[in-house]
Coordinates of C-alpha atoms in Angstrom, one line a residue:
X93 CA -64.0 -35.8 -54.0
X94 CA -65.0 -34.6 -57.1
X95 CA -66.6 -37.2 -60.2
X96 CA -62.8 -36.6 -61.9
X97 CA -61.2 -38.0 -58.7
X98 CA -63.8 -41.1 -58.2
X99 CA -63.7 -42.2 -62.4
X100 CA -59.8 -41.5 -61.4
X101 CA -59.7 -44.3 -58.8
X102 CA -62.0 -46.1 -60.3
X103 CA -60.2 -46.6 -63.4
X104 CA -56.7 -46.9 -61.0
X105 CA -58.7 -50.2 -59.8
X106 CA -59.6 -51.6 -62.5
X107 CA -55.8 -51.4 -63.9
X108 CA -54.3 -52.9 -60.9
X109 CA -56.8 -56.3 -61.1
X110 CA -55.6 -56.5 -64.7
X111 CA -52.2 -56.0 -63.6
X112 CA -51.6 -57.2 -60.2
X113 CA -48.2 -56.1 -58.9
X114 CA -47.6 -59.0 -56.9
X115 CA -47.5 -61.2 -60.2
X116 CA -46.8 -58.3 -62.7
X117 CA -42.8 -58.2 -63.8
X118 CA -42.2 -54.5 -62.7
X119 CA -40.8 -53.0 -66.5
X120 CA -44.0 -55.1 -67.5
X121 CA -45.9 -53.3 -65.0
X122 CA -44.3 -49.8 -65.8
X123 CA -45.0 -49.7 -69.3
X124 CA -48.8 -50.7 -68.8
X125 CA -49.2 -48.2 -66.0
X126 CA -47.9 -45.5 -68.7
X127 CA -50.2 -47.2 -71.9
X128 CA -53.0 -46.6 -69.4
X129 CA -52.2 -42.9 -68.8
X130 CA -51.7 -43.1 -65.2
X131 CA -47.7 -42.3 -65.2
X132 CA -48.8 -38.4 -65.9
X133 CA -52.7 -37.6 -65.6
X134 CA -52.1 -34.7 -66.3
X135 CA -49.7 -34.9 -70.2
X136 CA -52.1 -35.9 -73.1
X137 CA -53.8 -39.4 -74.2
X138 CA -50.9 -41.4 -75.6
X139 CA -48.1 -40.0 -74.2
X140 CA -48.5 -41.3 -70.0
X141 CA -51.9 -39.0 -69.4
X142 CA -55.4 -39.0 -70.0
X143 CA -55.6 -35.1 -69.8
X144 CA -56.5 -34.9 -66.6
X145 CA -56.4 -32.0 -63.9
X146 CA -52.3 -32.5 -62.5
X147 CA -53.7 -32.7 -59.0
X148 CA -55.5 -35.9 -59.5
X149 CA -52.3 -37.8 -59.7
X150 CA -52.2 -38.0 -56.0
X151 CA -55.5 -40.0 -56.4
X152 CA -53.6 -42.5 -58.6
X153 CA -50.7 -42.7 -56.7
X154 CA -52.2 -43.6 -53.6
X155 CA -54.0 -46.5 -55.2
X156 CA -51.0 -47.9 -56.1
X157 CA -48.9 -47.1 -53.3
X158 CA -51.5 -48.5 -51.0
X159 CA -51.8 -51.8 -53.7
X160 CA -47.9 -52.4 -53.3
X161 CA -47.1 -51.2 -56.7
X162 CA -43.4 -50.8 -57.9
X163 CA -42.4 -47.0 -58.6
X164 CA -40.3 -45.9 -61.8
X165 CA -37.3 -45.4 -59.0
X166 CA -37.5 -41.3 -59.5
X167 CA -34.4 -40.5 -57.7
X168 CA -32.5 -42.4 -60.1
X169 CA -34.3 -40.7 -63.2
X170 CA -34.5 -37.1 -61.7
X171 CA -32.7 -34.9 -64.3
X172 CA -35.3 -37.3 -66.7
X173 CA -38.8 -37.4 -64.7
X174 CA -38.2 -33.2 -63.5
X175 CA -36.1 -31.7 -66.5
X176 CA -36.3 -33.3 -69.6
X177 CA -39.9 -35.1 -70.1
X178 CA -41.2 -31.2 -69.3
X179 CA -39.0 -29.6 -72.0
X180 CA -39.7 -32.7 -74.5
X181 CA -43.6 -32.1 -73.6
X182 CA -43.6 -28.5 -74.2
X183 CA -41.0 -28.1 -77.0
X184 CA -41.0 -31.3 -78.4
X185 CA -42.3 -32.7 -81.8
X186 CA -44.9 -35.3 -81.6
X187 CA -42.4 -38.2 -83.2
X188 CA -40.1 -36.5 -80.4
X189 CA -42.4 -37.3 -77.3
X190 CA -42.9 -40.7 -78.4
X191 CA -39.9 -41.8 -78.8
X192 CA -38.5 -40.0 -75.7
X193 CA -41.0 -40.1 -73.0
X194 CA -42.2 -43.6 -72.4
X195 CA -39.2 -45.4 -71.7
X196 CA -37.9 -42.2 -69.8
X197 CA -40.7 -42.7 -67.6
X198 CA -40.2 -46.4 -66.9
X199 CA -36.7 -45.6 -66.5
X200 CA -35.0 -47.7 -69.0
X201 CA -33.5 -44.8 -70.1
X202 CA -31.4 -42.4 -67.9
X203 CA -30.8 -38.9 -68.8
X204 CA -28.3 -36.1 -67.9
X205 CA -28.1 -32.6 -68.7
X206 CA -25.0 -30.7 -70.8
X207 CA -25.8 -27.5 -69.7
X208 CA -22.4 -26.4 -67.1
X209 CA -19.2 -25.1 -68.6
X210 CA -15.8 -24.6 -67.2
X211 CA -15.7 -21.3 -68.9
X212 CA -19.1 -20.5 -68.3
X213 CA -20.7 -21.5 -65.1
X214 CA -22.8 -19.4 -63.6
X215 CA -22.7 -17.4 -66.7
X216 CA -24.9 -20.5 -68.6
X217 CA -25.4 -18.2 -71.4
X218 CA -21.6 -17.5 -72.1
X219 CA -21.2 -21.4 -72.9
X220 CA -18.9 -22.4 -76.2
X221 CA -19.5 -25.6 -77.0
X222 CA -20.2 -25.4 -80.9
X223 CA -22.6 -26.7 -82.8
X224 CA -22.2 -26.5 -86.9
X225 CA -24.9 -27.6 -89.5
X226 CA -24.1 -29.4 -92.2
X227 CA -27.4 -30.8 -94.2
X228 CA -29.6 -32.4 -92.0
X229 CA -26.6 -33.0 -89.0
X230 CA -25.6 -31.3 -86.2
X231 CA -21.4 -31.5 -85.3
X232 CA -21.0 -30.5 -81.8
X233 CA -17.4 -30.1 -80.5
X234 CA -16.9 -28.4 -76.3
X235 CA -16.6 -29.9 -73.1
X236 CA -19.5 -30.0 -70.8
X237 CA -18.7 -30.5 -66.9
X238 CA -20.6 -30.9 -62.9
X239 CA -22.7 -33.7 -65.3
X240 CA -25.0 -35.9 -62.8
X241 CA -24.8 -39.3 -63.8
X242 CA -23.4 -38.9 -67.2
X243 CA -22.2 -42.5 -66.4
X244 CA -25.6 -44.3 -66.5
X245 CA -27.0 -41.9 -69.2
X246 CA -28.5 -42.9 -72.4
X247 CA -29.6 -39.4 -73.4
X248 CA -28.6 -35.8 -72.5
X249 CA -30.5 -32.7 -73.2
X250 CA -27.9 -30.3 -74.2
X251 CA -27.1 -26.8 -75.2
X252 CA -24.6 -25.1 -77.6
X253 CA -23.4 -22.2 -79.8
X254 CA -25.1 -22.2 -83.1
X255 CA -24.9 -18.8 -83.8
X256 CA -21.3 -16.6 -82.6
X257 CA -22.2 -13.9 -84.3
X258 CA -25.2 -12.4 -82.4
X259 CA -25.4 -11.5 -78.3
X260 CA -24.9 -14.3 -76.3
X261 CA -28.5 -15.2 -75.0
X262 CA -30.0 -15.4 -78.9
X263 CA -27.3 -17.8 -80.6
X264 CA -27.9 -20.9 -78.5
X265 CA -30.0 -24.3 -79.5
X266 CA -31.2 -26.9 -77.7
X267 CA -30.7 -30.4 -78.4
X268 CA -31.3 -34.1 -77.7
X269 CA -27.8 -36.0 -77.1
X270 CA -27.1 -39.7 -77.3
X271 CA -24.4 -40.6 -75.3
X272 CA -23.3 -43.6 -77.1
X273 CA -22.5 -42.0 -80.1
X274 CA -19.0 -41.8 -80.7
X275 CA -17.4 -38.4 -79.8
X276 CA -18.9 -38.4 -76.5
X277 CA -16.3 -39.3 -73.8
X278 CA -17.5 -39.5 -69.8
X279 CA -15.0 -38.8 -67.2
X280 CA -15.2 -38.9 -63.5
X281 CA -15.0 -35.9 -61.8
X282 CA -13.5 -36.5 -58.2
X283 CA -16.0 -34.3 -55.4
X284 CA -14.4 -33.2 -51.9
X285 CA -16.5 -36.3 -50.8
X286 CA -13.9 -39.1 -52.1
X287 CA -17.0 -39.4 -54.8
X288 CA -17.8 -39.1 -58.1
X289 CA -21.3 -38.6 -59.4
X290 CA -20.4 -35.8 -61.4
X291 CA -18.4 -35.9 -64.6
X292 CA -16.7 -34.2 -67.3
X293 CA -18.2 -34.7 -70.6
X294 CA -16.0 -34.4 -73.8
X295 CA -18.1 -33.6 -77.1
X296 CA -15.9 -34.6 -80.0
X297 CA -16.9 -34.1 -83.7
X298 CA -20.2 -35.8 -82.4
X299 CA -23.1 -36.0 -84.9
X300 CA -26.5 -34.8 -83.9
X301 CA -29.5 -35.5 -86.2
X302 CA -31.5 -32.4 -86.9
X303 CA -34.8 -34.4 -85.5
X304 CA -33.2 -34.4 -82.1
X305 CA -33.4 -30.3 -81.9
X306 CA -36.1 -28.9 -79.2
X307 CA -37.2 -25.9 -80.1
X308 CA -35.9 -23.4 -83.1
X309 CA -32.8 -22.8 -84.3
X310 CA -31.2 -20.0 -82.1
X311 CA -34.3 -20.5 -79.4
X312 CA -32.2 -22.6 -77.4
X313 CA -31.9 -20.0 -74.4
X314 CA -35.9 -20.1 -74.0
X315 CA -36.1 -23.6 -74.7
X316 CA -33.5 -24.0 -71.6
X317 CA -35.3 -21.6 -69.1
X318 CA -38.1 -24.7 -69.2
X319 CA -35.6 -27.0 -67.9
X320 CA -34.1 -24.4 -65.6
X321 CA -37.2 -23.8 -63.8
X322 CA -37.8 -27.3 -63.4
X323 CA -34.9 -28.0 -62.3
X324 CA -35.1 -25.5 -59.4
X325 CA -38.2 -27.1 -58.3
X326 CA -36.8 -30.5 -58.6
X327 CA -34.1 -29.5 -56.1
X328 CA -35.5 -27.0 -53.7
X329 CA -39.0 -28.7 -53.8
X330 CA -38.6 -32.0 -52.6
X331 CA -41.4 -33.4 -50.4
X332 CA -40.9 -34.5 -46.9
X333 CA -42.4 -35.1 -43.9
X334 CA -42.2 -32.8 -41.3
X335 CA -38.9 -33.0 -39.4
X336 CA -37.8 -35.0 -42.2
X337 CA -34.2 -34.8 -43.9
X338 CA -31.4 -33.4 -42.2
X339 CA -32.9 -31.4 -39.7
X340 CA -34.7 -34.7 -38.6
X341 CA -31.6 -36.3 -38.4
X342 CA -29.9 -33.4 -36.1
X343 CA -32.9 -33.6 -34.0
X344 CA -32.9 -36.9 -33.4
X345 CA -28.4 -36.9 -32.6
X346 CA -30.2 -33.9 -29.9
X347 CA -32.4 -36.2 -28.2
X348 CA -30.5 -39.5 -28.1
X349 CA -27.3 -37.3 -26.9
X350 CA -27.8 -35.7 -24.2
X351 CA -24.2 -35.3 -23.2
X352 CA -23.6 -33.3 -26.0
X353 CA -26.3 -30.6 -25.6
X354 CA -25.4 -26.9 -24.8
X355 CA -27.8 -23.6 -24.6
X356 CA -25.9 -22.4 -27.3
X357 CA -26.2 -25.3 -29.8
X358 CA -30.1 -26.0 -28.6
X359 CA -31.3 -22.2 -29.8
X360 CA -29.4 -23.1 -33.1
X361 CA -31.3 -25.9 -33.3
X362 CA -34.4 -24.9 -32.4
X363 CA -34.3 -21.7 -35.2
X364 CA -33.0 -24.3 -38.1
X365 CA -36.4 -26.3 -37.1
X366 CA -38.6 -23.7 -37.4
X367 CA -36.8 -22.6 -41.1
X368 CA -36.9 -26.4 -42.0
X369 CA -40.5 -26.5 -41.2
X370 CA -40.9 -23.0 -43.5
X371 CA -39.4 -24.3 -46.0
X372 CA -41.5 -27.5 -46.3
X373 CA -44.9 -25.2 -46.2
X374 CA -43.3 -23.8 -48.6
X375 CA -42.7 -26.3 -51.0
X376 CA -46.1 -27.3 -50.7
X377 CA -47.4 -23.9 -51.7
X378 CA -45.2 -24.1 -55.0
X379 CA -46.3 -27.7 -55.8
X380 CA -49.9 -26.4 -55.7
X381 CA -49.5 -23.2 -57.7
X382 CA -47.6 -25.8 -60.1
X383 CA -50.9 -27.7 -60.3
X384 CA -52.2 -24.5 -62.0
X385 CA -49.4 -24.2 -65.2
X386 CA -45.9 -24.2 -65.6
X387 CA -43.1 -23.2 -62.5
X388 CA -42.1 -19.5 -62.4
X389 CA -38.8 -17.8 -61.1
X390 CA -40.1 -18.6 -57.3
X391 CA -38.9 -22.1 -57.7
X392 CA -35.6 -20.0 -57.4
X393 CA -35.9 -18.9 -54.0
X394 CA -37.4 -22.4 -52.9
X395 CA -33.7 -23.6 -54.0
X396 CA -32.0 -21.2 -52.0
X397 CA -33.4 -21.7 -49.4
X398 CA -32.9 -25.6 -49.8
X399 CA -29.3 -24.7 -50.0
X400 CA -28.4 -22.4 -47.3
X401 CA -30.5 -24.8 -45.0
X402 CA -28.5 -28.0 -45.8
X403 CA -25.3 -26.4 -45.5
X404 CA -26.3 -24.5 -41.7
X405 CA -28.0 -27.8 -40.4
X406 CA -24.8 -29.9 -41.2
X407 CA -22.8 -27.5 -40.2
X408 CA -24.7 -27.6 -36.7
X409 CA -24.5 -31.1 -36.8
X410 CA -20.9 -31.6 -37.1
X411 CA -20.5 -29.0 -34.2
X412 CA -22.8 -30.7 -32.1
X413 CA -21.1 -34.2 -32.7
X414 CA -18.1 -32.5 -31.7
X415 CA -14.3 -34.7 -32.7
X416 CA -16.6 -37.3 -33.6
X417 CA -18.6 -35.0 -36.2
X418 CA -15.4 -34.7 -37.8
X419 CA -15.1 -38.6 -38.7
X420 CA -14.9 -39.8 -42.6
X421 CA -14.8 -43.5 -43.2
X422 CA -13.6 -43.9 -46.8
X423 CA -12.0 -41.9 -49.4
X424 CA -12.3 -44.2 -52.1
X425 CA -13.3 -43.1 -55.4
X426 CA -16.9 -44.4 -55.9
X427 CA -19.4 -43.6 -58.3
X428 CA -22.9 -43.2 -56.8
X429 CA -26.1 -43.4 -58.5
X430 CA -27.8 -41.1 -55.9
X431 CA -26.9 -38.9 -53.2
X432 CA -26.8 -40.2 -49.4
X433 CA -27.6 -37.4 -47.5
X434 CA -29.5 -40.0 -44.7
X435 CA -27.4 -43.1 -45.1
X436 CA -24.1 -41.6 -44.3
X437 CA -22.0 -40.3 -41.6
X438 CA -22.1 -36.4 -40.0
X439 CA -18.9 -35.3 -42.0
X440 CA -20.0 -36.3 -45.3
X441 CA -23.3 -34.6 -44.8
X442 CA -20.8 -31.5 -44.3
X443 CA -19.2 -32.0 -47.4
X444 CA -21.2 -32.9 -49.8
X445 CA -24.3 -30.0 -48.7
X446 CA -21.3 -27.5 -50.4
X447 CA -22.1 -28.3 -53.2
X448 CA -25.6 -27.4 -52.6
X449 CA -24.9 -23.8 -53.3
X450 CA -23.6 -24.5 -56.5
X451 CA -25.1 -27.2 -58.4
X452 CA -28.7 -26.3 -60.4
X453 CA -28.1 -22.8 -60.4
X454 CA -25.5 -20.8 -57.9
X455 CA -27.0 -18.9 -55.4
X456 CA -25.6 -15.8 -56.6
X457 CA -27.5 -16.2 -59.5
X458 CA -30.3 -17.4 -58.0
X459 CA -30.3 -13.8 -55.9
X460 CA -30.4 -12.1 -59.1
X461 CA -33.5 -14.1 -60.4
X462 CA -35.2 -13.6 -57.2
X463 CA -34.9 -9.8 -57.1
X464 CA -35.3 -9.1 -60.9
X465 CA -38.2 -11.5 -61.9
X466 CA -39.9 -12.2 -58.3
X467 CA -39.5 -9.1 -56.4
X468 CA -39.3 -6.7 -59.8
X469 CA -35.9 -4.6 -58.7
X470 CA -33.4 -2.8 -61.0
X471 CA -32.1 -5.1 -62.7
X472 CA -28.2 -5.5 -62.5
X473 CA -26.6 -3.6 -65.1
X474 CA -25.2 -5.6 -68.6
X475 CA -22.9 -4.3 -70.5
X476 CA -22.3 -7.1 -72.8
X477 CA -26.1 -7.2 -73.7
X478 CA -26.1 -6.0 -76.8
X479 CA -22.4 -7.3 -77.9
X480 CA -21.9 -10.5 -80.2
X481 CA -20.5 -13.3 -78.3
X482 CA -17.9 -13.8 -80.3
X483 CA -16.3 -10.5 -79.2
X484 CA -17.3 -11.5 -76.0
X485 CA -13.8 -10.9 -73.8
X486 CA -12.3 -14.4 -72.6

């Protein structure tokens, strides 16, 4: 361990016996933990970190973890803690990060991300929502749509038109959205689940001070390749144990089953394992080189792979449950916080991996990332490059 690490701990230590969790109200807790730097070691003094190398936050959080200390809940924050606090950190103004980043961290407020279009979907850059600048304010009019937990949202990071008149990718900005303001309307959007976690987001004549811009004017596409990459990591990276997830949980239907083994289905098995175990390795190679700057286009292929794996495992599973795998309990309309890959049935598992292929990027898309900017190929050819989106065909 090296002198970093040790003053690390030792400093972990001495914040936990001025703040014991036992007797510490967790928000209270929270907000001390980030004062102290110890939410990101690795951001600057002030804003969660102390500056530190990003590895040593395993130090920390194995203090903590090991002292029963309450965590900021990150599966409820993800689009937050994994796409927005990065883009606020790196684009951001300094009255900008602290004002957004604290209580993001401690979860008090939820964020989405207005990025999705039905017009332009996998074609981000094609998007029409409009933003117009009138003195120091923002209008924004579109629709936004596939929104994660647009319902519990405070804030959205967001992009629109600013500029129709030049090619597509160089006429976007990037903004901070409250979704209180008026203008902003949040609908369900019903998933072949029964549930709704995603949304439709109407932006009408809403008013966007220019303070709440990322980036520069007309920058937005950059500003968004930040959060993109994030994201992609966010998805494709998560940790888990070995044999953990879905493949765990086919694995274990396999040994408590017996009756419903065949050769057939134990090969399939058997080959998923071995790609599931891949793809953790994997993961954990990305989160090291992450340790070293920011995430590259690889975090594309990670969530690719995360995609085609979920949807071939629960396919598997279903088959290997057999009439029973086809089962669904309740079709009611619900509106999750998270998604229950482990705590639900066989057939949702099914249903809901479909999206997998779509949501954070589709992996046609993704393909084209991986074989332009990872594995240097032609890249596909763009005859709308050069044209003005606004005589873009529609």
């Amino acid at each position: 361990m090296s002198a970093d690490a040790a003053e690390l701990r030792a400093l972990t230590q001495e914040f936990l016996a001025a703040h014991p969790p036992a007797s510490t109200p967790r928000e209270e807790f929270l907000r001390a933990r980030f004062d102290a730097g110890l939410a990101w070691v690795h951001y600057p003094q002030g804003l969660g970190g102390l500056d530190a190398p990003r590895s040593l936050q395993a130090v920390v959080d194995a203090e903590l973890t090991a002292a029963g200390a309450p965590d900021n809940d990150p599966r409820r924050n993800g689009i937050g803690l994994g796409m927005a606090a990065p883009t606020i950190l790196r684009y951001g103004t300094e009255e900008q990060k602290k004002r957004f980043l604290k209580p993001l961290w401690t979860g008090e407020e939820v964020w989405c991300q207005l990025f999705s279009e039905p017009g332009a979907g996998s074609d981000l850059a094609a998007l029409g929502t409009r933003a117009v600048l009138d003195g120091g304010t923002w209008t924004v009019d579109g629709q936004k749509v596939w929104t994660s937990g647009a319902h519990n949202a405070r804030f959205a990071i967001l992009i629109a038109r600013t500029e129709p008149d030049v090619p597509k990718h160089k006429g976007i900005t990037y903004f901070v959205c409250d979704m209180t303001d008026p203008g902003v309307d949040v609908r369900p959007l019903r998933q072949i689940t029964g549930e709704a976690e995603f949304n439709e987001v109407f932006l009408t004549g809403v008013k966007i001070p220019d303070a709440h811009r990322l980036g520069e004017i007309g920058d937005g596409w950059k500003v968004a390749q930040t959060t993109l990459n994030n994201e992609r990591v966010a998805i494709g990276g998560a940790r888990i144990p070995r044999e953990g997830g879905l493949i765990g949980l086919a694995a274990k239907t396999w040994r408590e089953r017996p009756e419903l083994r065949t050769q057939d289905l134990h090969q399939r098995l058997v080959k998923l394992w071995v790609e599931a175990e891949v793809a953790r390795l994997t993961g954990e190679r990305t989160r090291q080189q992450l340790v070293a700057g920011q995430p590259g286009p690889e975090g594309a292929g990670m969530k690719l792979g995360f995609a085609r794996l979920n949807q071939e495992i629960s396919g598997l599973e279903v088959e290997l449950l057999g009439e029973e795998g086809l089962l669904y309990d309740d079709w009611t309309l619900r509106r999750p916080e998270l998604v229950d890959f482990e705590g639900r049935e066989a057939g949702y598992r099914y249903l809901r991996a479909k999206g997998n292929s779509i949501e954070g990027g589709t992996s046609e898309i993704l393909l084209n990332i991986v074989a332009e900017r990872v594995l240097g190929l032609p890249p596909e050819p763009r005859t709308d490059k050069d044209v003005a989106w606004k005589d873009l065909s529609r």
